[in-house]
Amino acid sequence: MIIPLEHKVFQLISEIVTVNDLQCYVIGGYVRDLLLKRPSKDIDIVVVGSGIDLAKTLARHIGKKGRISVYGNYGTAMLRYDDLEIEFVGARKESYRADSRNPSVENGTLADDQNRRDFTINALAISLNRETFGELLDPFNGLHDLEHKIIRTPLDPDVTYSDDPLRMMRAIRFSSQLGFAIEKKSFEAIKHNRQRINIISRERIIDELNKIVLSPKPSVGFDLLEKSGLLELIFPEFDRMKGVSVMENLRHKDNFRHTLQVLDKLAEKTDNLWLRWAAIMHDIAKPVTRKYVKGHGWTFYAHEFVGSKMVPEVFRRLQLPLGASMKYVQKLVLLHLRPIALVEEEVTDSAVRRLLFEAGDDIDDLMLLCEADITSKNDEKVKLYLNNFKLVRQKLREIEEKDAVRNFQPPVDGELIMKTFNIGPCREVGVIKNAIKEAILEGIIQNDYEQAYGLMLEKGRELGLKSD
Ligand code: CTP
């Protein structure tokens, strides 16, 4: 079977290997994605010989348009050309030790190189040699597995996963990302080998986990992580959400299932990784706050508050970034009950103003999360809630237009307070500032300078301060 390779760089490589009498192939993810019609800019080239030498020769031909980086320790080189990233490596044969994911490496043939790869769909290669240019080399029926959407390892799965346990995460990630099924034997091997995930660095694990979070239906990946026993090892707080308890015939919902439903619903609306993480974390404190109150039922008192406090420790352990994105997730977890409370009580202007003030520019994301959070099986109830949310959104727009509290800047600041009353930084400044903020949020005064100035004088007098 001949696969058309359109980019001119493949012809160029082919000419070089012909002149130098080398054998050379495109391999791995680029071939898989080409056959799946998923455009990719990452190309892996394998050559029987030195990948670095081939990359250097190609770089000389291309001249200024290409930029080469050589990684001598790994025997690889990367060439950036147009918008492509082309990685060159010599074909290798690898053998692994039990305690490490770093193999000992020897030079090998194309077949050796294909043998050491993770999945049949990732072991496909296309020839760049002149006589066979474009020919597909498929020793493990990867094309069949691509067509039938199967994740299968080229060797005995116990060997492939034990050699490099990150591949267990990759199998689940590809399954979630591409909608493929993991072959039964392979999944059994993931279960056996799951403890070996402990030798993999957390950075690499989180890379795969984030790809699962970003996949079209993330519950596919999380279900597989749970069933394989990997979830318990890499993200125990999430695993702990499973299950239902019953007391006096009252049961609470399975928070793991519920969270996955919320995540899937949200994934239909947004590719924002952190908003998806907020969905994962929104009820994370339910297991630790769960309490049965006699005659009342199950309660999860303050779970939004406790949950937002749990975010940093989870992010730290998973090695997710601890800056603005974490703060954003914390904020959404903390506020996730507020819009629904607005609906259930009365949608007063001041309650809406307070929510706008606290959520700031993240208000639209918060509303998306809250809408996804409605997972009742009762269609009528869902309709009612969604309709009420429409009213909340409308009210949010009206109040925002009128009062502009989304990015609240006090119309009278601390500097002015200190100058007016001729005082330095002290408790009274905070008291006055807070009184102004509260009055605006409660709708007692408008969000403008005149009224805020008036209130400042009044509060100052009450506190016994003198103005000039
Ligand atoms: N590979 C492997 N085992 C791993 C990682 C990678 O065998 N743990 C091989 C596979 O043949 C893979 C190739 O190296 O196709 C390139 O890996 P990488 O660029 O990490 O992934 P891709 O398969 O290209 O997929 P993606 O770009 O979606 O990560």
Tab-separated table of N, CA, C and O in Angstrom, residues 168-206:
chain	number	residue	atom	x	y	z
A	168	MET	N	0.784	2.564	29.939
A	168	MET	CA	-0.549	2.242	30.466
A	168	MET	C	-1.422	3.498	30.405
A	168	MET	O	-2.591	3.428	30.027
A	169	MET	N	-0.823	4.617	30.772
A	169	MET	CA	-1.549	5.889	30.683
A	169	MET	C	-1.803	6.253	29.229
A	169	MET	O	-2.841	6.777	28.879
A	170	ARG	N	-0.799	5.984	28.384
A	170	ARG	CA	-0.954	6.319	26.958
A	170	ARG	C	-2.081	5.496	26.324
A	170	ARG	O	-2.863	6.017	25.520
A	171	ALA	N	-2.184	4.223	26.682
A	171	ALA	CA	-3.249	3.381	26.114
A	171	ALA	C	-4.606	3.993	26.449
A	171	ALA	O	-5.477	4.143	25.582
A	172	ILE	N	-4.748	4.386	27.710
A	172	ILE	CA	-6.030	4.953	28.157
A	172	ILE	C	-6.250	6.323	27.515
A	172	ILE	O	-7.348	6.660	27.085
A	173	ARG	N	-5.177	7.090	27.391
A	173	ARG	CA	-5.297	8.401	26.749
A	173	ARG	C	-5.729	8.258	25.282
A	173	ARG	O	-6.650	8.940	24.832
A	174	PHE	N	-5.083	7.346	24.544
A	174	PHE	CA	-5.467	7.178	23.133
A	174	PHE	C	-6.918	6.702	23.039
A	174	PHE	O	-7.662	7.124	22.160
A	175	SER	N	-7.303	5.830	23.952
A	175	SER	CA	-8.669	5.322	23.936
A	175	SER	C	-9.664	6.478	24.108
A	175	SER	O	-10.659	6.576	23.397
A	176	SER	N	-9.362	7.380	25.031
A	176	SER	CA	-10.253	8.508	25.304
A	176	SER	C	-10.192	9.551	24.180
A	176	SER	O	-11.209	10.094	23.759
A	177	GLN	N	-8.992	9.786	23.683
A	177	GLN	CA	-8.793	10.818	22.666
A	177	GLN	C	-9.366	10.388	21.307
A	177	GLN	O	-9.991	11.176	20.612
A	178	LEU	N	-9.147	9.130	20.953
A	178	LEU	CA	-9.517	8.679	19.603
A	178	LEU	C	-10.800	7.842	19.596
A	178	LEU	O	-11.279	7.470	18.527
A	179	GLY	N	-11.321	7.515	20.773
A	179	GLY	CA	-12.503	6.652	20.821
A	179	GLY	C	-12.170	5.207	20.441
A	179	GLY	O	-12.978	4.526	19.795
A	180	PHE	N	-10.984	4.728	20.808
A	180	PHE	CA	-10.582	3.353	20.515
A	180	PHE	C	-10.832	2.467	21.741
A	180	PHE	O	-10.859	2.957	22.867
A	181	ALA	N	-10.958	1.143	21.494
A	181	ALA	CA	-11.101	0.207	22.616
A	181	ALA	C	-9.746	-0.444	22.885
A	181	ALA	O	-9.008	-0.752	21.947
A	182	ILE	N	-9.450	-0.664	24.162
A	182	ILE	CA	-8.201	-1.351	24.501
A	182	ILE	C	-8.467	-2.855	24.471
A	182	ILE	O	-9.427	-3.328	25.098
A	183	GLU	N	-7.648	-3.579	23.733
A	183	GLU	CA	-7.803	-5.043	23.631
A	183	GLU	C	-7.841	-5.646	25.043
A	183	GLU	O	-7.101	-5.208	25.924
A	184	LYS	N	-8.689	-6.679	25.221
A	184	LYS	CA	-8.929	-7.224	26.572
A	184	LYS	C	-7.622	-7.662	27.252
A	184	LYS	O	-7.356	-7.301	28.402
A	185	LYS	N	-6.817	-8.409	26.488
A	185	LYS	CA	-5.564	-8.924	27.053
A	185	LYS	C	-4.656	-7.770	27.523
A	185	LYS	O	-3.960	-7.854	28.532
A	186	SER	N	-4.729	-6.712	26.735
A	186	SER	CA	-3.909	-5.540	27.038
A	186	SER	C	-4.405	-4.876	28.323
A	186	SER	O	-3.607	-4.481	29.187
A	187	PHE	N	-5.716	-4.780	28.462
A	187	PHE	CA	-6.270	-4.132	29.649
A	187	PHE	C	-5.973	-4.955	30.904
A	187	PHE	O	-5.669	-4.395	31.968
A	188	GLU	N	-6.025	-6.275	30.754
A	188	GLU	CA	-5.672	-7.140	31.884
A	188	GLU	C	-4.222	-6.883	32.308
A	188	GLU	O	-3.905	-6.824	33.489
A	189	ALA	N	-3.366	-6.711	31.298
A	189	ALA	CA	-1.943	-6.458	31.605
A	189	ALA	C	-1.776	-5.116	32.317
A	189	ALA	O	-0.915	-4.972	33.195
A	190	ILE	N	-2.592	-4.133	31.958
A	190	ILE	CA	-2.516	-2.833	32.652
A	190	ILE	C	-2.876	-3.045	34.128
A	190	ILE	O	-2.210	-2.530	35.030
A	191	LYS	N	-3.922	-3.840	34.358
A	191	LYS	CA	-4.315	-4.113	35.755
A	191	LYS	C	-3.156	-4.752	36.538
A	191	LYS	O	-2.846	-4.328	37.645
A	192	HIS	N	-2.516	-5.784	35.917
A	192	HIS	CA	-1.406	-6.454	36.630
A	192	HIS	C	-0.264	-5.518	36.926
A	192	HIS	O	0.382	-5.608	37.954
A	193	ASN	N	0.028	-4.684	35.948
A	193	ASN	CA	1.256	-3.878	36.033
A	193	ASN	C	1.049	-2.519	36.670
A	193	ASN	O	1.958	-1.704	36.695
A	194	ARG	N	-0.181	-2.264	37.155
A	194	ARG	CA	-0.503	-0.884	37.547
A	194	ARG	C	0.467	-0.278	38.558
A	194	ARG	O	0.798	0.895	38.479
A	195	GLN	N	0.969	-1.096	39.494
A	195	GLN	CA	1.865	-0.541	40.514
A	195	GLN	C	3.143	0.032	39.907
A	195	GLN	O	3.790	0.885	40.514
A	196	ARG	N	3.470	-0.444	38.698
A	196	ARG	CA	4.717	0.055	38.076
A	196	ARG	C	4.617	1.515	37.644
A	196	ARG	O	5.623	2.144	37.329
A	197	ILE	N	3.412	2.078	37.692
A	197	ILE	CA	3.260	3.501	37.365
A	197	ILE	C	4.102	4.343	38.334
A	197	ILE	O	4.506	5.459	38.020
A	198	ASN	N	4.390	3.748	39.522
A	198	ASN	CA	5.156	4.488	40.532
A	198	ASN	C	6.577	4.841	40.098
A	198	ASN	O	7.196	5.720	40.701
A	199	ILE	N	7.100	4.195	39.065
A	199	ILE	CA	8.462	4.565	38.642
A	199	ILE	C	8.438	5.686	37.597
A	199	ILE	O	9.481	6.135	37.131
A	200	ILE	N	7.243	6.137	37.241
A	200	ILE	CA	7.143	7.191	36.217
A	200	ILE	C	7.070	8.564	36.886
A	200	ILE	O	6.389	8.728	37.904
A	201	SER	N	7.728	9.537	36.279
A	201	SER	CA	7.737	10.871	36.890
A	201	SER	C	6.346	11.496	36.788
A	201	SER	O	5.587	11.225	35.863
A	202	ARG	N	6.059	12.362	37.793
A	202	ARG	CA	4.720	12.945	37.843
A	202	ARG	C	4.452	13.873	36.657
A	202	ARG	O	3.326	13.994	36.205
A	203	GLU	N	5.506	14.512	36.135
A	203	GLU	CA	5.315	15.397	34.970
A	203	GLU	C	4.761	14.623	33.787
A	203	GLU	O	3.895	15.094	33.067
A	204	ARG	N	5.304	13.433	33.584
A	204	ARG	CA	4.855	12.656	32.419
A	204	ARG	C	3.447	12.124	32.636
A	204	ARG	O	2.659	12.044	31.700
A	205	ILE	N	3.147	11.790	33.872
A	205	ILE	CA	1.794	11.296	34.169
A	205	ILE	C	0.781	12.413	33.944
A	205	ILE	O	-0.252	12.218	33.305
A	206	ILE	N	1.104	13.612	34.429
A	206	ILE	CA	0.126	14.703	34.313
A	206	ILE	C	-0.068	15.107	32.846
A	206	ILE	O	-1.158	15.490	32.436
